[in-house]
Coordinates of C-alpha atoms and ligand atoms in Angstrom, one line a residue:
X115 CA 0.0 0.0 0.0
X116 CA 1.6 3.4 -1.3
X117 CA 1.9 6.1 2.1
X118 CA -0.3 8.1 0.2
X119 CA -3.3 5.8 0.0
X120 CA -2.8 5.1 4.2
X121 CA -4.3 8.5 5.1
X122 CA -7.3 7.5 2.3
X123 CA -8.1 4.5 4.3
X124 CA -8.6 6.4 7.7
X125 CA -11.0 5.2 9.9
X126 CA -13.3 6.8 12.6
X127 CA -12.2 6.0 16.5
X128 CA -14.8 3.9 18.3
X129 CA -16.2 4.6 21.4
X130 CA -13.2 3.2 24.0
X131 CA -15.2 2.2 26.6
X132 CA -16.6 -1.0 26.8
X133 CA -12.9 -2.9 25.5
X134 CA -11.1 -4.5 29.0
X135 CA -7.8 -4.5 27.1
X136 CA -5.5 -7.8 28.1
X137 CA -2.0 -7.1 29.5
X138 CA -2.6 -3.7 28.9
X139 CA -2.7 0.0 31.3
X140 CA -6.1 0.2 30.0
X141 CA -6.3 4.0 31.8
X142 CA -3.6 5.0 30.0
X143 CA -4.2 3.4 26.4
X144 CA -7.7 5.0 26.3
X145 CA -6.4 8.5 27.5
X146 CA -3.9 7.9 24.4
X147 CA -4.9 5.5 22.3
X148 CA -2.8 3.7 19.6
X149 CA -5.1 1.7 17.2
X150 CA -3.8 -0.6 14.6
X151 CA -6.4 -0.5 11.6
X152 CA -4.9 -2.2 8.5
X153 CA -1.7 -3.8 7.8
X154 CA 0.6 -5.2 5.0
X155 CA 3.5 -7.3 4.7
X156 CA 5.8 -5.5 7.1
X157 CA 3.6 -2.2 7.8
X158 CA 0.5 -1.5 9.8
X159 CA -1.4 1.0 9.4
X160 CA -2.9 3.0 12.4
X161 CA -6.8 4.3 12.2
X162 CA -5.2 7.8 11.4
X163 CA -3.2 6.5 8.7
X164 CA 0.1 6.4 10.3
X165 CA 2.0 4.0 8.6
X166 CA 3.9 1.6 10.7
X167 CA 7.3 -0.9 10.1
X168 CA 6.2 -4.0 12.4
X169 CA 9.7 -5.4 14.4
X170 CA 7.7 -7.2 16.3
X171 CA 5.5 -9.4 13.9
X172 CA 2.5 -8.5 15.2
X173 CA 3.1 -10.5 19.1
X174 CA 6.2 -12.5 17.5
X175 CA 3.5 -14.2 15.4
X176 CA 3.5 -12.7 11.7
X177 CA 6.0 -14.5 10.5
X178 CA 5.1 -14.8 6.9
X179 CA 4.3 -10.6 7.1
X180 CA 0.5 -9.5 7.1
X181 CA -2.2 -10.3 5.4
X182 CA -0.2 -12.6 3.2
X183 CA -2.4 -13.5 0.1
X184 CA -1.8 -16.6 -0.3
X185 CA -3.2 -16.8 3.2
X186 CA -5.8 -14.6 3.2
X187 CA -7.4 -16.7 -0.4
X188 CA -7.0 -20.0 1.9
X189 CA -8.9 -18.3 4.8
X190 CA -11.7 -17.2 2.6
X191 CA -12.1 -20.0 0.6
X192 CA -12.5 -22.4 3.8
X193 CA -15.2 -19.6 4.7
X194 CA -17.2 -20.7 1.8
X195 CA -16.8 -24.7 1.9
X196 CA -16.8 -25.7 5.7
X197 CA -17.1 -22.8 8.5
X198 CA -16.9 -25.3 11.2
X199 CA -17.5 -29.2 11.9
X200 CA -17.7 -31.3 15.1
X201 CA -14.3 -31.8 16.8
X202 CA -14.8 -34.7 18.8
X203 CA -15.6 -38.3 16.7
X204 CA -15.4 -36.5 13.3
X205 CA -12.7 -34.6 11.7
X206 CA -12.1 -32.8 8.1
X207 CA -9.7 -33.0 6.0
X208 CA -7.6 -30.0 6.7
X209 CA -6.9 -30.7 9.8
X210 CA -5.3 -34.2 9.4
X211 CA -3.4 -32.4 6.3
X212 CA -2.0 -29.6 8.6
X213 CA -0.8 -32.4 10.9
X214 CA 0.9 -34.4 8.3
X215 CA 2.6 -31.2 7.1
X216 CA 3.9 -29.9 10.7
X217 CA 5.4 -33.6 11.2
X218 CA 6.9 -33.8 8.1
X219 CA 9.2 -30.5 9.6
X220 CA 9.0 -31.4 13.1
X221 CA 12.5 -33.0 14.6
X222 CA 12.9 -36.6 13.4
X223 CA 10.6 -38.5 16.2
X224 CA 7.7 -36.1 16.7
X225 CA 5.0 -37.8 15.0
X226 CA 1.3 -36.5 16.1
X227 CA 0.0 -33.5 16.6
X228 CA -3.2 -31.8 18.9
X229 CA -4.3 -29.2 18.2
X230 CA -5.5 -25.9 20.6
X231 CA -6.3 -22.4 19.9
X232 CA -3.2 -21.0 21.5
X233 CA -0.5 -21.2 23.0
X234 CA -2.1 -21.0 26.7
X235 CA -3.4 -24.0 25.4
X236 CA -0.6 -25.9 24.1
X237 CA 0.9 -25.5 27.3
X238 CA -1.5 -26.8 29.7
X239 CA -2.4 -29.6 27.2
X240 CA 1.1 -30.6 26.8
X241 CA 1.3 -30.8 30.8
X242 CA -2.0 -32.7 30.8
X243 CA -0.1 -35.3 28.6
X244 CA 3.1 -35.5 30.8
X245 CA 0.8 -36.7 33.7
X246 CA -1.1 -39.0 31.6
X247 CA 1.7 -40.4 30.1
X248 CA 3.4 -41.3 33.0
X249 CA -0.2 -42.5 34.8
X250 CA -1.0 -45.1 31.9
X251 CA 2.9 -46.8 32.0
X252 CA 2.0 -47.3 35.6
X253 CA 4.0 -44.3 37.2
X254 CA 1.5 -42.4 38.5
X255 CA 3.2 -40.9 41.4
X256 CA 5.3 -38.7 39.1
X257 CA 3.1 -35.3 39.3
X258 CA 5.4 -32.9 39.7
X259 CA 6.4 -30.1 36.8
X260 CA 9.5 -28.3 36.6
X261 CA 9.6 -25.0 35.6
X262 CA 12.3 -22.0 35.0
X263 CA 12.6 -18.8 36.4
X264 CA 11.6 -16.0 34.3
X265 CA 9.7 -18.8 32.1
X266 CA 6.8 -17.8 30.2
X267 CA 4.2 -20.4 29.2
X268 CA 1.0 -18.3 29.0
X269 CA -1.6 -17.2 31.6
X270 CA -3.4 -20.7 32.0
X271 CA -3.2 -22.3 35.3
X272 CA -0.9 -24.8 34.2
X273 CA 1.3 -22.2 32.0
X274 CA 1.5 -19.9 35.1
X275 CA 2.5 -22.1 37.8
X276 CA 5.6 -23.6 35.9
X277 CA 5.9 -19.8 34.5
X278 CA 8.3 -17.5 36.1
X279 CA 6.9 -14.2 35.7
X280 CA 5.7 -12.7 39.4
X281 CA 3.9 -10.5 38.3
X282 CA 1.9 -13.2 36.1
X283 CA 1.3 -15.6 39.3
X284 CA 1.5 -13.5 42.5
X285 CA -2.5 -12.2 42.3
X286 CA -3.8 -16.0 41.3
X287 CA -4.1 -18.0 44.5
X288 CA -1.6 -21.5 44.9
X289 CA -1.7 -22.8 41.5
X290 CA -0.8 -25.8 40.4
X291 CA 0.9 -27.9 43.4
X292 CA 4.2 -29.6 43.0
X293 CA 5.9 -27.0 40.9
X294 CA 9.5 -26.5 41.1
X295 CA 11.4 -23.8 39.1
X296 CA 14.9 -24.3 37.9
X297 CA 17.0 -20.7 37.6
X298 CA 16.9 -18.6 34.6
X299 CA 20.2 -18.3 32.8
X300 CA 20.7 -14.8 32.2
X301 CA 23.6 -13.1 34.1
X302 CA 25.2 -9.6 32.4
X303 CA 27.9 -10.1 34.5
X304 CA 29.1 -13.6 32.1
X305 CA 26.8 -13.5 29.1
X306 CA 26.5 -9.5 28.1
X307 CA 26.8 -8.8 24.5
X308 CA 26.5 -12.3 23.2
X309 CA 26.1 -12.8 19.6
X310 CA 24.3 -16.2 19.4
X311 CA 24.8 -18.8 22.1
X312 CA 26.7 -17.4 25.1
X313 CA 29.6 -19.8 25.8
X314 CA 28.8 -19.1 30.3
X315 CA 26.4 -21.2 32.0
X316 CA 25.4 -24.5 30.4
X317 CA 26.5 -25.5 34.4
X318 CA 23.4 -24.1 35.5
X319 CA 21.3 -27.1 34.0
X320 CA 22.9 -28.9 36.8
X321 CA 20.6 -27.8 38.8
X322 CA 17.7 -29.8 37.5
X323 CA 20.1 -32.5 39.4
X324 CA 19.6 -30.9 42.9
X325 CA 15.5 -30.6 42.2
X326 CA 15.4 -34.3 41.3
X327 CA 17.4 -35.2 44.3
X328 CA 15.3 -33.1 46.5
X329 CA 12.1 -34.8 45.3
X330 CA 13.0 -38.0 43.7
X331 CA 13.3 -38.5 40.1
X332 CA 9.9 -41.0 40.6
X333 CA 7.9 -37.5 41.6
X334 CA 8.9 -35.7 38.4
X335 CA 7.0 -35.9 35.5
X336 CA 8.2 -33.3 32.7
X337 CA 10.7 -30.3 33.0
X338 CA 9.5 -27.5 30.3
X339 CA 11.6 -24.8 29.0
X340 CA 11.4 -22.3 26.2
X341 CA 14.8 -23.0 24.1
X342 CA 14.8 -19.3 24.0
X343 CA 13.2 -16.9 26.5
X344 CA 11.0 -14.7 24.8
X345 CA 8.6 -12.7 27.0
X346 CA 10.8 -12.4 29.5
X347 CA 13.2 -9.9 27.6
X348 CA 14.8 -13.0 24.4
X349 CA 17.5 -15.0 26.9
X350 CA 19.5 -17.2 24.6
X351 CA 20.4 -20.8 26.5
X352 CA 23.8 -20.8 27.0
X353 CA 26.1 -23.3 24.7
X354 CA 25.2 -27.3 25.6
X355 CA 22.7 -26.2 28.3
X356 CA 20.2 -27.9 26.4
X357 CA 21.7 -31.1 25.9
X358 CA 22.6 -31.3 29.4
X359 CA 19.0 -31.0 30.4
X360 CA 18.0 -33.7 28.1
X361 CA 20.5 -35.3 29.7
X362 CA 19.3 -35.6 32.8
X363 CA 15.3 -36.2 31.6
X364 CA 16.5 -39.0 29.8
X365 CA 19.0 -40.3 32.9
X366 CA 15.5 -40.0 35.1
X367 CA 12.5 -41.4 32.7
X368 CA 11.7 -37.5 32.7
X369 CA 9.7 -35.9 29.4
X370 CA 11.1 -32.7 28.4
X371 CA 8.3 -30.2 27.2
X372 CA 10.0 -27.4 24.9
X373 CA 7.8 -24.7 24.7
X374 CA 8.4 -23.5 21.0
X375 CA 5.1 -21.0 20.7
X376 CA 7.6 -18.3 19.7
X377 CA 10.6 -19.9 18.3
X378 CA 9.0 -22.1 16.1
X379 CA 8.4 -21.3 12.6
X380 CA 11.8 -19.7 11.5
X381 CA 12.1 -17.6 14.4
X382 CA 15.2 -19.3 15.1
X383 CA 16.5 -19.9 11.8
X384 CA 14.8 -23.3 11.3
X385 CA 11.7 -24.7 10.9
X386 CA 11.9 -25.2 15.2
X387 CA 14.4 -24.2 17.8
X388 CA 15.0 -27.8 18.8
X389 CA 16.4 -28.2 14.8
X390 CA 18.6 -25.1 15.2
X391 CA 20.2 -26.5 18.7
X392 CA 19.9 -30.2 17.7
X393 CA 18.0 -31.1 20.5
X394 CA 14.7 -33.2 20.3
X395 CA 12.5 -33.0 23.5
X396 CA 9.7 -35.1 23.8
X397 CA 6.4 -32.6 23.4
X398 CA 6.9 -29.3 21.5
X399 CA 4.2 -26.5 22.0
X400 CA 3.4 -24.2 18.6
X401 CA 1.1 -21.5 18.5
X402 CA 1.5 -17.7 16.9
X403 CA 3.6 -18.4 13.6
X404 CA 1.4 -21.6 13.1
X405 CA -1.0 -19.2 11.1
X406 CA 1.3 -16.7 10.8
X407 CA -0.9 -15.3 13.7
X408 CA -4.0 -15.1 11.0
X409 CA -6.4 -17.4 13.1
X410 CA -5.9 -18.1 16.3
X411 CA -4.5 -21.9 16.7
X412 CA -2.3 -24.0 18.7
X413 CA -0.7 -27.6 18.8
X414 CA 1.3 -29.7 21.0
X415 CA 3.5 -31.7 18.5
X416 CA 4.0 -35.1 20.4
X417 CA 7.2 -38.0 20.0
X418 CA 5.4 -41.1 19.1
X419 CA 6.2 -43.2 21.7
X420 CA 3.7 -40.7 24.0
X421 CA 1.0 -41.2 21.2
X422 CA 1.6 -44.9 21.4
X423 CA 0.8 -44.8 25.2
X424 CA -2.0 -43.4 25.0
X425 CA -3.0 -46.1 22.4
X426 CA -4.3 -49.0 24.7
X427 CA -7.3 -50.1 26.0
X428 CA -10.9 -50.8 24.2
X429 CA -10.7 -49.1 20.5
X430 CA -13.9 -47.7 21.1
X431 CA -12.5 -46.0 23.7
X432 CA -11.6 -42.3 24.2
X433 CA -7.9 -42.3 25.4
X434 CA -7.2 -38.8 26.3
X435 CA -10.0 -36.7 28.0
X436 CA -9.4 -33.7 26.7
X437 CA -10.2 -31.3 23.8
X438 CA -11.7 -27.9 22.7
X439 CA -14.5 -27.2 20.3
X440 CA -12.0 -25.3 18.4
X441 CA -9.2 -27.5 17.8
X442 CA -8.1 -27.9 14.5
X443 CA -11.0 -25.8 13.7
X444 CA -11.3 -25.5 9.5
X445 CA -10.6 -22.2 9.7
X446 CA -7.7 -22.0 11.2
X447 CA -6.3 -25.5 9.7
X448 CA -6.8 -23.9 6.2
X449 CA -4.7 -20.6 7.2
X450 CA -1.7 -22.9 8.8
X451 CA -1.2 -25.5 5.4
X452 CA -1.3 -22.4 3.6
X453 CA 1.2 -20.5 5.9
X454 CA 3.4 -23.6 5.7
X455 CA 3.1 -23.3 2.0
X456 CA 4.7 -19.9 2.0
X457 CA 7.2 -20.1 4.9
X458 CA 8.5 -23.2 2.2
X459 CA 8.3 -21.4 -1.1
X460 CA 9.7 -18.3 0.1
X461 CA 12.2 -20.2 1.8
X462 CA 11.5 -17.7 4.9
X463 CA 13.6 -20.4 7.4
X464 CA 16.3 -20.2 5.4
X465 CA 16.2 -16.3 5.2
X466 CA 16.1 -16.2 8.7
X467 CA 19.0 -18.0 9.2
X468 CA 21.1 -16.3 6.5
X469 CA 19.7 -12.9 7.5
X470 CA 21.0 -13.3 11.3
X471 CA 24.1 -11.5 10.6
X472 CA 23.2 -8.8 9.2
X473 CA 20.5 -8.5 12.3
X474 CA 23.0 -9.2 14.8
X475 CA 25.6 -6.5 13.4
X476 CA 22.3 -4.0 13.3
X477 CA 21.3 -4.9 17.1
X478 CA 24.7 -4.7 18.3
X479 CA 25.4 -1.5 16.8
X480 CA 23.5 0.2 19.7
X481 CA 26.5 -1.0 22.1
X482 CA 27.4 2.5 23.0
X483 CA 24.0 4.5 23.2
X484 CA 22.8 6.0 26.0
X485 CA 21.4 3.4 28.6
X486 CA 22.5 0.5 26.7
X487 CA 23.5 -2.4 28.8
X488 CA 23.2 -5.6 26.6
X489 CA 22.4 -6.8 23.5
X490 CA 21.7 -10.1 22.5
X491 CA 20.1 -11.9 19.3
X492 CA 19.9 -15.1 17.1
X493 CA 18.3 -15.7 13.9
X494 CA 15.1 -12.9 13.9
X495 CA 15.1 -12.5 17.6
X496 CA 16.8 -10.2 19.4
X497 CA 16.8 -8.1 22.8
X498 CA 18.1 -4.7 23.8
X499 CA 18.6 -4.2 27.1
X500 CA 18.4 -1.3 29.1
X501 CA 19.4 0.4 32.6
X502 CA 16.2 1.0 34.1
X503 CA 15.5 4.2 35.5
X504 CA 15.7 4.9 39.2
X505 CA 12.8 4.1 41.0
X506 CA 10.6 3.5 37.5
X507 CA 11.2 0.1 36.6
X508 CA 10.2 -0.7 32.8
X509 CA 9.8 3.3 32.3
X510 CA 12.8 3.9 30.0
X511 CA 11.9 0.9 27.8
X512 CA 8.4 1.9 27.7
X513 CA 9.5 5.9 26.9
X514 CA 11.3 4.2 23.9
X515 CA 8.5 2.2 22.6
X516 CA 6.5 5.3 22.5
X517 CA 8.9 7.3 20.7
X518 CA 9.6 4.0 18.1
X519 CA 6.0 4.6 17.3
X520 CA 5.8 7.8 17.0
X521 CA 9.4 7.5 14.4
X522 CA 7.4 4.9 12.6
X523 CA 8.3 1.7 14.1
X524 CA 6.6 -0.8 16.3
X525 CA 8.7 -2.8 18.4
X526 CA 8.1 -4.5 21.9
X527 CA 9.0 -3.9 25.2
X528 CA 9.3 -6.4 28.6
X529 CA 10.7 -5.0 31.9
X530 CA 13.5 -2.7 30.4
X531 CA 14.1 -5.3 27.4
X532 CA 13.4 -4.0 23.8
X533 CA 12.4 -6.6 21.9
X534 CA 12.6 -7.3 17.8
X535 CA 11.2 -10.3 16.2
X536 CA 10.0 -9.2 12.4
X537 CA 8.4 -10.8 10.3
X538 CA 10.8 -13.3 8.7
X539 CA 10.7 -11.2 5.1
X540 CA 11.9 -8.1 6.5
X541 CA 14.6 -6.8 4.0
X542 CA 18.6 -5.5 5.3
X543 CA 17.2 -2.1 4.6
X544 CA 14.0 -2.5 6.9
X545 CA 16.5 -4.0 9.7
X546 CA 18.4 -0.3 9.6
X547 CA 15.5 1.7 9.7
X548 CA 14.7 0.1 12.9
X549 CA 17.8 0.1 14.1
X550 CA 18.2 4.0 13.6
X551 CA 14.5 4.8 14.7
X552 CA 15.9 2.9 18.1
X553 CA 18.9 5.0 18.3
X554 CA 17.0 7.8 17.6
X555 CA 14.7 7.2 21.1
X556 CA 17.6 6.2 23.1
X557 CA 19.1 9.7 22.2
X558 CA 16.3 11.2 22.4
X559 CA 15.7 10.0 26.1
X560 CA 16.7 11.0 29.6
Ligands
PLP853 C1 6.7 -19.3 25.1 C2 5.2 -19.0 25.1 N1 4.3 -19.9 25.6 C3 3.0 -19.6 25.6 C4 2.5 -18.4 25.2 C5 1.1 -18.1 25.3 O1 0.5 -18.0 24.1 P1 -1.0 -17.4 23.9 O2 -0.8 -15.9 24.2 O3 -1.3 -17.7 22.5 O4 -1.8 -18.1 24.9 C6 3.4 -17.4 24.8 C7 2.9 -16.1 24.3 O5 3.7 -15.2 24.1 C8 4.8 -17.7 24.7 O6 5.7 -16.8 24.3

């Protein structure tokens, strides 16, 4: 869309009210709001006509850019022929399509998929299957779940009480019991400035040791990790800290769960993080880049020795007492082949992977403004970190993200952590203009 035609498409501001805006200052979005009206590849388009480059991917989840055609045609045309069928005892074809195609990328091993309608979902389903699992091979003591510091699984029960996020758990009551939380890995005082993997702290999955030795290996049921930290400011595992967590599952009949909703889907330069790392857990959880964020939907991609579990008893019978009227809904099935489509055509993994460089070199160019204290990136994610300032934690980041948008650019903040994840067909030149927008606000601020 030319800038010129942006202004044309304008539209009136409704009335604020009635919206109870998630993870938002609601107070002070309506008193200044920022709506988002139309977008395009790598540009949004406010209801003013502002035209906007995306860094973020929408919520790291445009990964084929916005409103892709290809997907938009698929969306429609499933509108036309099937708008929704039963999700429990019949199916469509779509859906078993969609899970053919996300096996056929998935590590070698991950065989079946469920699907959910996000990533919430695909979290507490995946932990639903760890304790099922474990149950029907006659080790039903092993309930616990093992969590990370500064992990983020989404706001679900489940997700939040193996999430590490205070602010996400501290107002919801106990949780889930028998959660145990293994330390994050980020420390500026070893790991500042690290381009890719930082080479301090794969030692720190040692600790996983001291949990099962405080509870018994024959308590634990699943460890879950995201193989890169997003929400909680993009912390890259250190080098071999993976492995040596699955490791120590595998020493102690353990299922690692990675939760992949944002690094999945090219994020990370491959078609999953667990490919990039060469890692193979034994659940993976997908959501956001699934549909290139078009319709909301979720999976849990599952090793096929857990399917097989599951597969006993009566045929007749249901094996795994859980669902939503949602899953693999047509909709949303149609809009993932056809993402999948794209992100293979366009070779958008790939491009990832070979645009990392030139992303990393951008990012790390900010070394040196004002309030810079780290900078860290692989493939299309990448983090800037800032001092906060005194007495207003996540102020300066949040001053920043205003200004981005104001220059033009829409990028994403958590605590004092700016965020980038574009869309995966952002070109070199894109990748300077947000790099000098950014520069621009850290100047520009206190
Ligand atoms: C790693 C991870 N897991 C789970 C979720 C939750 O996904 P959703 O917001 O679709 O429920 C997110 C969302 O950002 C995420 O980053």
């Amino acid at each position: 869309m030319a800038d010129n035609t942006a202004r044309d498409l304008a539209v009136d501001l409704p009335d604020l009210q009635a919206y109870w805006m998630p993870f938002t200052g609601n107070r002070m979005f309506k008193s200044n709001p920022r709506l988002i009206a139309r977008a395009k590849g790598m540009h949004c388009f406010t209801s003013d006509g502002k035209k906007l480059l995306d860094a973020v991917a929408g919520l790291w989840c445009c990964n084929a850019g916005h409103c892709h055609p290809r997907i938009v045609e698929a969306i429609q045309k499933q509108a036309e022929t099937l708008d929704y069928s039963m999700a429990f005892q019949l199916g469509h074809p779509t859906v078993f399509e969609l899970a053919n195609r996300l096996t056929e990328i998935a590590p070698e091993g991950i065989d079946y998929a469920f699907f959910v309608n996000s990533g919430s979902e695909a979290v507490d389903t995946a932990l639903k299957m760890a304790l099922a699992f474990h149950r029907l091979r006659g080790e039903g003591a092993r309930t616990r779940l093992i969590g990370r510091a500064r992990g983020y699984h989404g706001v679900g029960f489940g997700g939040i009480s193996v999430g590490g996020i205070s602010p996400n758990r501290k107002m919801f009551g106990a949780q889930l019991p028998g959660v145990d939380h293994l330390p994050h890995t980020h420390d500026l005082e070893h790991n500042a400035w690290s381009r890719g993997l930082p080479a301090w702290g794969a030692h720190l999955a040692d600790e996983l040791e001291n949990i099962v030795a405080l509870h018994d290996a024959s308590t634990i049921a699943a460890v879950i990790v995201e193989p890169i930290a997003g929400s909680a400011g993009v912390l890259l595992p250190p080098q071999g800290y993976l492995a040596r967590i699955r490791e120590i599952c595998d020493r102690h009949g353990i299922l690692l769960i990675f939760d992949e909703v944002i690094t999945a889907f090219g994020r990370a330069g491959d078609a999953f993080a667990a490919s990039r790392f060469g890692v193979t857990p034994d659940l993976i959880t997908v959501a956001k880049g699934l549909t290139s964020g078009a319709v909301p939907m979720g999976a849990v991609l599952a090793a096929g020795d857990i399917y097989d579990t599951f597969m006993t008893g009566p045929d007749a019978a249901i094996e795994f007492f859980h669902g939503y009227t949602y899953s693999g809904h047509p909709l949303a099935a149609a809009a993932g082949c056809a993402t999948l489509d794209v992100y293979r055509e366009e070779g958008l993994f790939e491009r990832a992977r070979d645009l990392g460089k030139t992303f990393e070199d951008a990012l790390h160019s900010l070394k040196g403004e004002p309030h810079v204290i780290d900078v860290r990136n692989l493939g299309l994610i990448g983090a800037v970190e800032l001092d906060p300032l005194a007495g207003q934690p996540t102020a300066r980041a949040m001053n920043a993200f205003r200004r981005c948008f104001d220059d033009g650019v829409i990028i994403r903040t958590t605590g004092d952590t700016l965020a980038f994840s574009p869309p995966l067909i952002i070109e070199e030149s894109q990748i300077e203009e947000v790099v000098e927008c950014v520069r621009g606000a850290l100047r520009a601020s206190r």
